[in-house]
PDB file of C-alpha atoms in Angstrom:
ATOM      1  CA  MET A   7      -3.549 137.722 -37.614  1.00  0.00           C
ATOM      2  CA  LYS A   8      -6.670 135.311 -39.316  1.00  0.00           C
ATOM      3  CA  LYS A   9      -4.997 132.483 -37.531  1.00  0.00           C
ATOM      4  CA  ALA A  10      -5.474 134.503 -34.417  1.00  0.00           C
ATOM      5  CA  LEU A  11      -8.685 135.389 -34.992  1.00  0.00           C
ATOM      6  CA  LEU A  12      -9.730 131.714 -36.208  1.00  0.00           C
ATOM      7  CA  PHE A  13      -8.912 129.910 -32.760  1.00  0.00           C
ATOM      8  CA  LEU A  14     -10.296 132.152 -31.045  1.00  0.00           C
ATOM      9  CA  THR A  15     -13.384 131.884 -32.465  1.00  0.00           C
ATOM     10  CA  LEU A  16     -13.010 128.160 -31.885  1.00  0.00           C
ATOM     11  CA  ALA A  17     -12.471 128.165 -28.529  1.00  0.00           C
ATOM     12  CA  LEU A  18     -16.196 130.665 -28.364  1.00  0.00           C
ATOM     13  CA  VAL A  19     -17.446 128.071 -30.272  1.00  0.00           C
ATOM     14  CA  LEU A  20     -16.357 125.461 -27.915  1.00  0.00           C
ATOM     15  CA  VAL A  21     -17.362 126.881 -24.673  1.00  0.00           C
ATOM     16  CA  LEU A  22     -20.811 127.977 -25.887  1.00  0.00           C
ATOM     17  CA  GLY A  23     -20.947 123.851 -27.253  1.00  0.00           C
ATOM     18  CA  ALA A  24     -20.061 122.920 -23.883  1.00  0.00           C
ATOM     19  CA  CYS A  25     -22.497 124.706 -21.862  1.00  0.00           C
ATOM     20  CA  SER A  26     -25.331 123.882 -24.455  1.00  0.00           C
ATOM     21  CA  SER A  27     -24.346 120.261 -23.592  1.00  0.00           C
ATOM     22  CA  LYS A  28     -24.384 120.604 -19.910  1.00  0.00           C
ATOM     23  CA  ASN A  29     -28.162 121.900 -20.477  1.00  0.00           C
ATOM     24  CA  GLU A  30     -29.506 118.562 -22.204  1.00  0.00           C
ATOM     25  CA  ASP A  31     -30.713 116.201 -20.637  1.00  0.00           C
ATOM     26  CA  THR A  32     -28.672 113.134 -19.387  1.00  0.00           C
ATOM     27  CA  SER A  33     -31.449 111.088 -17.318  1.00  0.00           C
ATOM     28  CA  LYS A  34     -31.729 108.834 -19.643  1.00  0.00           C
ATOM     29  CA  GLU A  35     -28.646 106.195 -19.707  1.00  0.00           C
ATOM     30  CA  PRO A  36     -27.286 104.631 -23.223  1.00  0.00           C
ATOM     31  CA  ALA A  37     -27.726 101.132 -23.272  1.00  0.00           C
ATOM     32  CA  LYS A  38     -24.167  99.159 -23.378  1.00  0.00           C
ATOM     33  CA  ASP A  39     -24.152  98.681 -26.992  1.00  0.00           C
ATOM     34  CA  GLU A  40     -26.267 101.037 -28.727  1.00  0.00           C
ATOM     35  CA  PRO A  41     -25.863 104.805 -29.052  1.00  0.00           C
ATOM     36  CA  ALA A  42     -28.093 106.858 -27.137  1.00  0.00           C
ATOM     37  CA  LYS A  43     -30.018 109.298 -29.692  1.00  0.00           C
ATOM     38  CA  LYS A  44     -29.800 113.004 -28.348  1.00  0.00           C
ATOM     39  CA  SER A  45     -30.875 116.441 -30.080  1.00  0.00           C
ATOM     40  CA  GLY A  46     -28.309 116.359 -32.734  1.00  0.00           C
ATOM     41  CA  THR A  47     -25.804 113.724 -31.190  1.00  0.00           C
ATOM     42  CA  ILE A  48     -25.596 110.394 -29.954  1.00  0.00           C
ATOM     43  CA  THR A  49     -23.968 109.177 -27.147  1.00  0.00           C
ATOM     44  CA  TYR A  50     -20.871 106.555 -28.723  1.00  0.00           C
ATOM     45  CA  GLN A  51     -18.995 104.576 -25.988  1.00  0.00           C
ATOM     46  CA  SER A  52     -15.733 104.347 -27.213  1.00  0.00           C
ATOM     47  CA  GLU A  53     -13.182 102.502 -25.814  1.00  0.00           C
ATOM     48  CA  ASP A  54     -11.981 105.522 -23.622  1.00  0.00           C
ATOM     49  CA  GLY A  55     -15.583 106.109 -22.202  1.00  0.00           C
ATOM     50  CA  PRO A  56     -19.131 108.007 -23.559  1.00  0.00           C
ATOM     51  CA  VAL A  57     -18.007 110.248 -26.467  1.00  0.00           C
ATOM     52  CA  GLU A  58     -20.667 113.201 -27.417  1.00  0.00           C
ATOM     53  CA  VAL A  59     -20.575 112.943 -31.273  1.00  0.00           C
ATOM     54  CA  PRO A  60     -22.819 114.234 -34.455  1.00  0.00           C
ATOM     55  CA  ALA A  61     -25.880 112.144 -35.121  1.00  0.00           C
ATOM     56  CA  ASP A  62     -25.846 112.689 -38.962  1.00  0.00           C
ATOM     57  CA  PRO A  63     -21.534 113.226 -39.328  1.00  0.00           C
ATOM     58  CA  GLN A  64     -21.261 115.441 -42.697  1.00  0.00           C
ATOM     59  CA  ARG A  65     -17.434 116.473 -42.663  1.00  0.00           C
ATOM     60  CA  VAL A  66     -15.311 113.823 -40.531  1.00  0.00           C
ATOM     61  CA  VAL A  67     -11.352 113.594 -40.214  1.00  0.00           C
ATOM     62  CA  VAL A  68      -9.848 110.156 -41.006  1.00  0.00           C
ATOM     63  CA  LEU A  69      -6.134 110.012 -39.379  1.00  0.00           C
ATOM     64  CA  SER A  70      -5.629 106.455 -40.314  1.00  0.00           C
ATOM     65  CA  THR A  71      -6.833 103.104 -41.212  1.00  0.00           C
ATOM     66  CA  TYR A  72     -11.010 103.370 -41.050  1.00  0.00           C
ATOM     67  CA  ALA A  73     -11.678 105.961 -44.294  1.00  0.00           C
ATOM     68  CA  GLY A  74     -12.657 102.687 -46.559  1.00  0.00           C
ATOM     69  CA  HIS A  75     -14.936 101.843 -42.887  1.00  0.00           C
ATOM     70  CA  VAL A  76     -16.490 105.373 -43.105  1.00  0.00           C
ATOM     71  CA  ALA A  77     -16.855 105.666 -46.655  1.00  0.00           C
ATOM     72  CA  ALA A  78     -18.512 102.157 -47.170  1.00  0.00           C
ATOM     73  CA  LEU A  79     -21.451 103.932 -44.827  1.00  0.00           C
ATOM     74  CA  ASP A  80     -22.066 107.004 -47.455  1.00  0.00           C
ATOM     75  CA  VAL A  81     -20.521 109.398 -44.774  1.00  0.00           C
ATOM     76  CA  PRO A  82     -18.662 112.466 -46.760  1.00  0.00           C
ATOM     77  CA  ILE A  83     -14.618 112.594 -45.506  1.00  0.00           C
ATOM     78  CA  VAL A  84     -12.717 116.021 -45.401  1.00  0.00           C
ATOM     79  CA  GLY A  85      -9.329 115.160 -44.577  1.00  0.00           C
ATOM     80  CA  VAL A  86      -7.275 111.458 -44.473  1.00  0.00           C
ATOM     81  CA  ASP A  87      -4.446 110.080 -44.080  1.00  0.00           C
ATOM     82  CA  SER A  88      -1.711 109.617 -47.072  1.00  0.00           C
ATOM     83  CA  TRP A  89      -2.043 105.875 -47.428  1.00  0.00           C
ATOM     84  CA  SER A  90      -6.043 105.966 -47.824  1.00  0.00           C
ATOM     85  CA  LYS A  91      -5.285 108.853 -49.928  1.00  0.00           C
ATOM     86  CA  THR A  92      -3.111 107.038 -52.497  1.00  0.00           C
ATOM     87  CA  ASN A  93      -5.434 103.958 -52.771  1.00  0.00           C
ATOM     88  CA  PRO A  94      -6.598 104.005 -56.145  1.00  0.00           C
ATOM     89  CA  ARG A  95     -10.111 102.034 -54.699  1.00  0.00           C
ATOM     90  CA  PHE A  96     -11.084 105.414 -52.883  1.00  0.00           C
ATOM     91  CA  ASP A  97     -10.562 107.704 -55.429  1.00  0.00           C
ATOM     92  CA  LYS A  98     -13.803 108.323 -56.097  1.00  0.00           C
ATOM     93  CA  TYR A  99     -14.352 108.775 -51.830  1.00  0.00           C
ATOM     94  CA  LEU A 100     -11.765 110.521 -51.268  1.00  0.00           C
ATOM     95  CA  LYS A 101     -10.857 113.029 -54.340  1.00  0.00           C
ATOM     96  CA  ASP A 102     -12.054 116.264 -52.223  1.00  0.00           C
ATOM     97  CA  ALA A 103     -10.518 114.946 -49.469  1.00  0.00           C
ATOM     98  CA  GLU A 104      -7.616 116.217 -48.185  1.00  0.00           C
ATOM     99  CA  GLU A 105      -4.442 114.782 -46.851  1.00  0.00           C
ATOM    100  CA  VAL A 106      -3.388 115.311 -42.953  1.00  0.00           C
ATOM    101  CA  THR A 107      -1.982 113.714 -40.160  1.00  0.00           C
ATOM    102  CA  ASP A 108      -2.185 114.154 -36.452  1.00  0.00           C
ATOM    103  CA  GLU A 109       0.372 116.752 -36.755  1.00  0.00           C
ATOM    104  CA  ASP A 110      -1.210 119.069 -39.246  1.00  0.00           C
ATOM    105  CA  LEU A 111      -3.451 120.663 -36.627  1.00  0.00           C
ATOM    106  CA  GLU A 112      -3.724 124.272 -38.322  1.00  0.00           C
ATOM    107  CA  LYS A 113      -5.249 122.457 -41.619  1.00  0.00           C
ATOM    108  CA  ILE A 114      -7.471 119.906 -39.756  1.00  0.00           C
ATOM    109  CA  VAL A 115      -8.777 123.298 -37.465  1.00  0.00           C
ATOM    110  CA  GLU A 116      -9.209 124.860 -41.619  1.00  0.00           C
ATOM    111  CA  LEU A 117     -11.068 121.558 -42.638  1.00  0.00           C
ATOM    112  CA  ASP A 118     -14.113 122.428 -40.257  1.00  0.00           C
ATOM    113  CA  PRO A 119     -14.065 118.416 -39.103  1.00  0.00           C
ATOM    114  CA  ASP A 120     -17.595 117.962 -37.406  1.00  0.00           C
ATOM    115  CA  LEU A 121     -16.032 114.333 -35.944  1.00  0.00           C
ATOM    116  CA  ILE A 122     -11.927 113.368 -35.894  1.00  0.00           C
ATOM    117  CA  ILE A 123     -11.639 109.418 -36.281  1.00  0.00           C
ATOM    118  CA  GLY A 124      -8.295 107.614 -36.126  1.00  0.00           C
ATOM    119  CA  LEU A 125      -5.804 104.811 -33.930  1.00  0.00           C
ATOM    120  CA  SER A 126      -5.323 105.074 -30.165  1.00  0.00           C
ATOM    121  CA  THR A 127      -1.833 105.671 -30.692  1.00  0.00           C
ATOM    122  CA  MET A 128      -2.265 108.731 -32.419  1.00  0.00           C
ATOM    123  CA  ASN A 129      -0.508 111.751 -31.502  1.00  0.00           C
ATOM    124  CA  ASN A 130      -1.815 115.254 -30.331  1.00  0.00           C
ATOM    125  CA  MET A 131      -4.885 113.714 -29.058  1.00  0.00           C
ATOM    126  CA  ASP A 132      -6.179 116.595 -26.463  1.00  0.00           C
ATOM    127  CA  ARG A 133      -5.461 119.435 -29.142  1.00  0.00           C
ATOM    128  CA  LEU A 134      -7.173 117.132 -31.274  1.00  0.00           C
ATOM    129  CA  LYS A 135     -10.373 117.211 -29.325  1.00  0.00           C
ATOM    130  CA  GLU A 136     -10.106 120.663 -28.899  1.00  0.00           C
ATOM    131  CA  ILE A 137     -11.055 120.633 -32.474  1.00  0.00           C
ATOM    132  CA  ALA A 138     -13.698 118.147 -32.544  1.00  0.00           C
ATOM    133  CA  PRO A 139     -14.810 115.150 -30.644  1.00  0.00           C
ATOM    134  CA  VAL A 140     -13.128 112.207 -31.333  1.00  0.00           C
ATOM    135  CA  VAL A 141     -13.314 109.105 -31.329  1.00  0.00           C
ATOM    136  CA  THR A 142      -9.977 106.042 -31.402  1.00  0.00           C
ATOM    137  CA  PHE A 143      -9.574 102.405 -31.929  1.00  0.00           C
ATOM    138  CA  THR A 144      -7.205 100.201 -31.159  1.00  0.00           C
ATOM    139  CA  TYR A 145      -6.017  97.605 -34.251  1.00  0.00           C
ATOM    140  CA  GLY A 146      -6.678  94.406 -33.792  1.00  0.00           C
ATOM    141  CA  LYS A 147      -8.865  94.644 -30.619  1.00  0.00           C
ATOM    142  CA  VAL A 148     -12.110  93.217 -32.312  1.00  0.00           C
ATOM    143  CA  ASP A 149     -12.048  91.785 -34.969  1.00  0.00           C
ATOM    144  CA  TYR A 150     -12.120  92.989 -38.519  1.00  0.00           C
ATOM    145  CA  LEU A 151     -15.945  92.894 -39.236  1.00  0.00           C
ATOM    146  CA  THR A 152     -16.674  93.489 -35.943  1.00  0.00           C
ATOM    147  CA  GLN A 153     -14.526  96.772 -36.637  1.00  0.00           C
ATOM    148  CA  GLN A 154     -16.884  97.675 -39.071  1.00  0.00           C
ATOM    149  CA  VAL A 155     -19.994  97.442 -36.920  1.00  0.00           C
ATOM    150  CA  GLU A 156     -18.476  99.111 -34.170  1.00  0.00           C
ATOM    151  CA  ILE A 157     -17.904 102.634 -36.661  1.00  0.00           C
ATOM    152  CA  GLY A 158     -21.215 102.317 -38.083  1.00  0.00           C
ATOM    153  CA  LYS A 159     -22.760 102.849 -34.072  1.00  0.00           C
ATOM    154  CA  LEU A 160     -19.863 105.683 -34.567  1.00  0.00           C
ATOM    155  CA  LEU A 161     -21.883 107.206 -37.467  1.00  0.00           C
ATOM    156  CA  ASN A 162     -24.986 106.388 -36.439  1.00  0.00           C
ATOM    157  CA  LYS A 163     -25.826 103.463 -38.857  1.00  0.00           C
ATOM    158  CA  GLY A 164     -25.197 100.492 -36.698  1.00  0.00           C
ATOM    159  CA  ASP A 165     -28.089  98.583 -38.591  1.00  0.00           C
ATOM    160  CA  GLU A 166     -26.685  99.400 -41.743  1.00  0.00           C
ATOM    161  CA  ALA A 167     -23.055  97.923 -40.789  1.00  0.00           C
ATOM    162  CA  GLN A 168     -24.880  94.692 -39.466  1.00  0.00           C
ATOM    163  CA  GLU A 169     -26.718  94.209 -42.331  1.00  0.00           C
ATOM    164  CA  TRP A 170     -23.455  94.580 -44.684  1.00  0.00           C
ATOM    165  CA  VAL A 171     -21.396  91.995 -42.109  1.00  0.00           C
ATOM    166  CA  THR A 172     -23.807  89.391 -42.104  1.00  0.00           C
ATOM    167  CA  ASP A 173     -24.462  89.813 -45.791  1.00  0.00           C
ATOM    168  CA  PHE A 174     -20.729  89.577 -46.442  1.00  0.00           C
ATOM    169  CA  GLN A 175     -20.164  86.594 -44.798  1.00  0.00           C
ATOM    170  CA  ALA A 176     -22.064  84.368 -46.360  1.00  0.00           C
ATOM    171  CA  ARG A 177     -20.719  85.340 -49.236  1.00  0.00           C
ATOM    172  CA  ALA A 178     -17.909  84.781 -48.110  1.00  0.00           C
ATOM    173  CA  LYS A 179     -18.782  81.427 -46.827  1.00  0.00           C
ATOM    174  CA  GLU A 180     -20.006  80.775 -49.933  1.00  0.00           C
ATOM    175  CA  ALA A 181     -17.526  81.645 -52.435  1.00  0.00           C
ATOM    176  CA  GLY A 182     -14.916  79.110 -50.287  1.00  0.00           C
ATOM    177  CA  GLU A 183     -16.891  76.274 -51.165  1.00  0.00           C
ATOM    178  CA  GLU A 184     -17.029  76.683 -54.606  1.00  0.00           C
ATOM    179  CA  ILE A 185     -12.466  77.148 -54.051  1.00  0.00           C
ATOM    180  CA  LYS A 186     -12.431  74.396 -52.703  1.00  0.00           C
ATOM    181  CA  ALA A 187     -14.508  71.937 -54.338  1.00  0.00           C
ATOM    182  CA  LYS A 188     -12.022  73.602 -57.244  1.00  0.00           C
ATOM    183  CA  ILE A 189      -8.914  73.386 -55.915  1.00  0.00           C
ATOM    184  CA  GLY A 190      -8.957  70.938 -53.155  1.00  0.00           C
ATOM    185  CA  ASP A 191      -9.565  70.985 -49.721  1.00  0.00           C
ATOM    186  CA  ASP A 192      -5.951  70.541 -48.526  1.00  0.00           C
ATOM    187  CA  LYS A 193      -4.521  72.861 -51.233  1.00  0.00           C
ATOM    188  CA  THR A 194      -2.148  75.721 -49.193  1.00  0.00           C
ATOM    189  CA  VAL A 195      -2.667  79.706 -49.433  1.00  0.00           C
ATOM    190  CA  SER A 196       0.220  82.046 -48.887  1.00  0.00           C
ATOM    191  CA  VAL A 197      -0.521  85.421 -49.164  1.00  0.00           C
ATOM    192  CA  ILE A 198       2.958  87.764 -49.760  1.00  0.00           C
ATOM    193  CA  GLU A 199       4.121  91.363 -50.132  1.00  0.00           C
ATOM    194  CA  ASN A 200       6.860  92.725 -51.004  1.00  0.00           C
ATOM    195  CA  PHE A 201       7.605  96.328 -49.081  1.00  0.00           C
ATOM    196  CA  ASP A 202      10.309  98.519 -49.052  1.00  0.00           C
ATOM    197  CA  LYS A 203      13.016  96.054 -49.943  1.00  0.00           C
ATOM    198  CA  GLN A 204      11.506  93.128 -47.972  1.00  0.00           C
ATOM    199  CA  LEU A 205       9.300  90.344 -48.012  1.00  0.00           C
ATOM    200  CA  TYR A 206       6.534  89.806 -46.036  1.00  0.00           C
ATOM    201  CA  VAL A 207       4.119  86.682 -45.383  1.00  0.00           C
ATOM    202  CA  TYR A 208       0.608  87.649 -43.571  1.00  0.00           C
ATOM    203  CA  GLY A 209      -1.419  85.377 -41.265  1.00  0.00           C
ATOM    204  CA  ASP A 210      -4.829  85.093 -40.921  1.00  0.00           C
ATOM    205  CA  ASN A 211      -5.978  88.779 -39.560  1.00  0.00           C
ATOM    206  CA  TRP A 212      -3.813  91.407 -41.028  1.00  0.00           C
ATOM    207  CA  ALA A 213      -5.546  92.531 -43.916  1.00  0.00           C
ATOM    208  CA  ARG A 214      -4.112  91.562 -47.660  1.00  0.00           C
ATOM    209  CA  GLY A 215      -7.378  89.453 -47.836  1.00  0.00           C
ATOM    210  CA  THR A 216      -6.349  87.269 -45.352  1.00  0.00           C
ATOM    211  CA  GLU A 217      -9.321  87.743 -43.150  1.00  0.00           C
ATOM    212  CA  ILE A 218     -11.683  86.111 -46.005  1.00  0.00           C
ATOM    213  CA  LEU A 219      -9.250  83.629 -46.950  1.00  0.00           C
ATOM    214  CA  TYR A 220      -8.429  82.025 -43.609  1.00  0.00           C
ATOM    215  CA  GLN A 221     -11.465  82.809 -41.317  1.00  0.00           C
ATOM    216  CA  GLU A 222     -14.540  83.426 -43.551  1.00  0.00           C
ATOM    217  CA  MET A 223     -13.113  80.785 -46.345  1.00  0.00           C
ATOM    218  CA  LYS A 224     -11.452  78.747 -44.134  1.00  0.00           C
ATOM    219  CA  LEU A 225      -8.497  77.974 -46.748  1.00  0.00           C
ATOM    220  CA  PRO A 226      -5.525  75.796 -44.967  1.00  0.00           C
ATOM    221  CA  MET A 227      -1.928  78.331 -44.679  1.00  0.00           C
ATOM    222  CA  PRO A 228       1.349  76.114 -45.104  1.00  0.00           C
ATOM    223  CA  GLU A 229       2.585  74.932 -41.734  1.00  0.00           C
ATOM    224  CA  LYS A 230       5.646  77.356 -42.045  1.00  0.00           C
ATOM    225  CA  VAL A 231       3.184  80.255 -42.039  1.00  0.00           C
ATOM    226  CA  LYS A 232       1.480  78.703 -39.788  1.00  0.00           C
ATOM    227  CA  ALA A 233       4.279  78.728 -37.093  1.00  0.00           C
ATOM    228  CA  ASP A 234       6.252  82.003 -38.236  1.00  0.00           C
ATOM    229  CA  ALA A 235       3.140  84.213 -38.883  1.00  0.00           C
ATOM    230  CA  LEU A 236      -0.018  83.375 -37.092  1.00  0.00           C
ATOM    231  CA  LYS A 237       0.608  84.777 -33.704  1.00  0.00           C
ATOM    232  CA  GLU A 238       2.146  88.086 -34.656  1.00  0.00           C
ATOM    233  CA  GLY A 239      -0.222  88.596 -38.168  1.00  0.00           C
ATOM    234  CA  TYR A 240       3.325  88.948 -40.327  1.00  0.00           C
ATOM    235  CA  PHE A 241       6.653  87.528 -40.457  1.00  0.00           C
ATOM    236  CA  ALA A 242       9.772  89.056 -42.395  1.00  0.00           C
ATOM    237  CA  LEU A 243      11.594  86.941 -44.896  1.00  0.00           C
ATOM    238  CA  SER A 244      14.354  86.480 -47.119  1.00  0.00           C
ATOM    239  CA  THR A 245      14.585  85.381 -50.867  1.00  0.00           C
ATOM    240  CA  GLU A 246      16.080  82.339 -50.466  1.00  0.00           C
ATOM    241  CA  VAL A 247      13.618  80.995 -47.456  1.00  0.00           C
ATOM    242  CA  LEU A 248      10.415  82.224 -49.341  1.00  0.00           C
ATOM    243  CA  PRO A 249      10.150  78.682 -50.809  1.00  0.00           C
ATOM    244  CA  GLU A 250       8.895  77.407 -47.363  1.00  0.00           C
ATOM    245  CA  TYR A 251       6.318  80.072 -46.985  1.00  0.00           C
ATOM    246  CA  MET A 252       4.568  79.563 -50.444  1.00  0.00           C
ATOM    247  CA  GLY A 253       1.235  77.417 -50.755  1.00  0.00           C
ATOM    248  CA  ASP A 254       0.072  75.657 -53.400  1.00  0.00           C
ATOM    249  CA  TYR A 255      -1.459  79.102 -54.336  1.00  0.00           C
ATOM    250  CA  VAL A 256       0.160  82.352 -53.436  1.00  0.00           C
ATOM    251  CA  ILE A 257      -1.670  85.478 -53.559  1.00  0.00           C
ATOM    252  CA  LEU A 258       1.189  88.259 -54.366  1.00  0.00           C
ATOM    253  CA  SER A 259       0.327  91.888 -52.713  1.00  0.00           C
ATOM    254  CA  ARG A 260       2.673  93.152 -54.893  1.00  0.00           C
ATOM    255  CA  ASN A 261       4.165  96.957 -54.958  1.00  0.00           C
ATOM    256  CA  SER A 262       4.804  98.014 -58.479  1.00  0.00           C
ATOM    257  CA  ASP A 263       7.106 100.629 -57.988  1.00  0.00           C
ATOM    258  CA  GLY A 264       8.808  98.554 -55.363  1.00  0.00           C
ATOM    259  CA  ASP A 265      11.510  96.006 -55.774  1.00  0.00           C
ATOM    260  CA  ASN A 266      10.117  92.927 -57.371  1.00  0.00           C
ATOM    261  CA  SER A 267      13.919  91.672 -58.214  1.00  0.00           C
ATOM    262  CA  PHE A 268      13.043  88.722 -55.996  1.00  0.00           C
ATOM    263  CA  MET A 269      10.318  87.817 -59.210  1.00  0.00           C
ATOM    264  CA  GLU A 270      13.622  86.936 -61.368  1.00  0.00           C
ATOM    265  CA  THR A 271      15.622  85.022 -59.462  1.00  0.00           C
ATOM    266  CA  GLU A 272      15.178  81.418 -59.840  1.00  0.00           C
ATOM    267  CA  THR A 273      14.867  80.433 -56.597  1.00  0.00           C
ATOM    268  CA  TYR A 274      11.210  82.014 -57.187  1.00  0.00           C
ATOM    269  CA  LYS A 275      10.769  81.220 -60.681  1.00  0.00           C
ATOM    270  CA  ASN A 276      11.041  77.075 -59.632  1.00  0.00           C
ATOM    271  CA  THR A 277       8.692  77.442 -56.589  1.00  0.00           C
ATOM    272  CA  PRO A 278       5.536  74.584 -57.798  1.00  0.00           C
ATOM    273  CA  ALA A 279       2.794  77.550 -57.584  1.00  0.00           C
ATOM    274  CA  VAL A 280       4.886  79.847 -59.854  1.00  0.00           C
ATOM    275  CA  LYS A 281       5.965  76.757 -62.411  1.00  0.00           C
ATOM    276  CA  GLU A 282       2.083  76.088 -61.958  1.00  0.00           C
ATOM    277  CA  GLY A 283       0.453  79.495 -62.504  1.00  0.00           C
ATOM    278  CA  HIS A 284      -0.794  79.527 -59.002  1.00  0.00           C
ATOM    279  CA  VAL A 285       0.247  82.836 -58.287  1.00  0.00           C
ATOM    280  CA  PHE A 286      -2.089  85.410 -58.486  1.00  0.00           C
ATOM    281  CA  GLU A 287      -0.819  89.189 -58.399  1.00  0.00           C
ATOM    282  CA  ALA A 288      -2.926  92.043 -56.838  1.00  0.00           C
ATOM    283  CA  GLU A 289      -1.759  95.604 -56.612  1.00  0.00           C
ATOM    284  CA  ALA A 290      -0.704  96.462 -52.941  1.00  0.00           C
ATOM    285  CA  SER A 291      -2.009  99.536 -52.767  1.00  0.00           C
ATOM    286  CA  GLU A 292      -5.505  97.970 -53.102  1.00  0.00           C
ATOM    287  CA  PHE A 293      -5.490  95.308 -50.826  1.00  0.00           C
ATOM    288  CA  TYR A 294      -3.401  96.751 -47.901  1.00  0.00           C
ATOM    289  CA  PHE A 295      -6.880  97.154 -45.598  1.00  0.00           C
ATOM    290  CA  ASN A 296      -9.907  95.174 -44.315  1.00  0.00           C
ATOM    291  CA  ASP A 297     -12.987  97.893 -44.801  1.00  0.00           C
ATOM    292  CA  PRO A 298     -16.075  96.804 -46.479  1.00  0.00           C
ATOM    293  CA  LEU A 299     -14.662  98.815 -49.760  1.00  0.00           C
ATOM    294  CA  THR A 300     -11.419  96.495 -49.864  1.00  0.00           C
ATOM    295  CA  LEU A 301     -12.907  93.443 -48.521  1.00  0.00           C
ATOM    296  CA  GLU A 302     -15.907  94.040 -52.166  1.00  0.00           C
ATOM    297  CA  TYR A 303     -12.731  94.233 -54.115  1.00  0.00           C
ATOM    298  CA  GLN A 304     -10.737  91.070 -52.434  1.00  0.00           C
ATOM    299  CA  LEU A 305     -13.793  88.600 -52.540  1.00  0.00           C
ATOM    300  CA  GLU A 306     -14.315  89.540 -55.930  1.00  0.00           C
ATOM    301  CA  PHE A 307     -11.482  88.865 -56.797  1.00  0.00           C
ATOM    302  CA  PHE A 308     -10.122  85.781 -55.387  1.00  0.00           C
ATOM    303  CA  LYS A 309     -13.523  84.569 -57.358  1.00  0.00           C
ATOM    304  CA  GLU A 310     -12.048  85.411 -60.533  1.00  0.00           C
ATOM    305  CA  HIS A 311      -9.079  83.962 -59.698  1.00  0.00           C
ATOM    306  CA  PHE A 312      -9.570  80.503 -58.287  1.00  0.00           C
ATOM    307  CA  LEU A 313     -12.501  79.943 -59.999  1.00  0.00           C
ATOM    308  CA  LYS A 314     -11.572  80.959 -63.730  1.00  0.00           C
TER     309      LYS A 314
END
């Protein structure tokens, strides 16, 4: 009975909200790249067209990938995906957020969000739109820094997001120059991860620090990585061929609770990177993403390990 009343109340609120929106002045068209301000709302130009969203969202549900982007702009998150919830780097931002998926419709209703953010591949899109405004993004449609600017615009903090992007790029470039000056311009770097009993090597746009290393710092990747991982973003490996993909330096995004037996093999131990102490281990759960919180951590990680 309580749930029925909750959904009935929600429906009434949506109807009243729709009527109110129709009465607002829409004579001014929003600029192509900037949200149009209205009383209490802005119009965000999403991939699927204009979406009316709160000008100052206070209860955001992030259903995939973008929790760090939102948290970096100090916007409260009340519901979040499991991957973000288990990231130790996000603890202080998500400690009170509920873990939810796009199937947890009743739970999301109870969270009373004023905005829902997620991937374009989400399920139950129409039903989620009945709960709150929904904005989705296609992963990789824009580059990793433009993504932060877009989420900044969505949250009415576009200038703040752009300022961070400009500053971050400058700092990453400077760190890259310092690293190349120390290790040499021709030294190659690989990013490798073990996940669910499988090894992967990554290209230049699949998080795990790849955007910083390859796009901003311009560090070279091994030819085999370039040939097999650059186009798709990642490439699955066996332990036997792993040495062919390991550069002079290796960032090992390691799942501490996963199968790390490959590290005990002679094949792995006899690679030049391992012998020379050029394998830098990171906890995979802290390295998965490419949001500002994670990028700041990754940048400091690279500076610490390459320049120590």
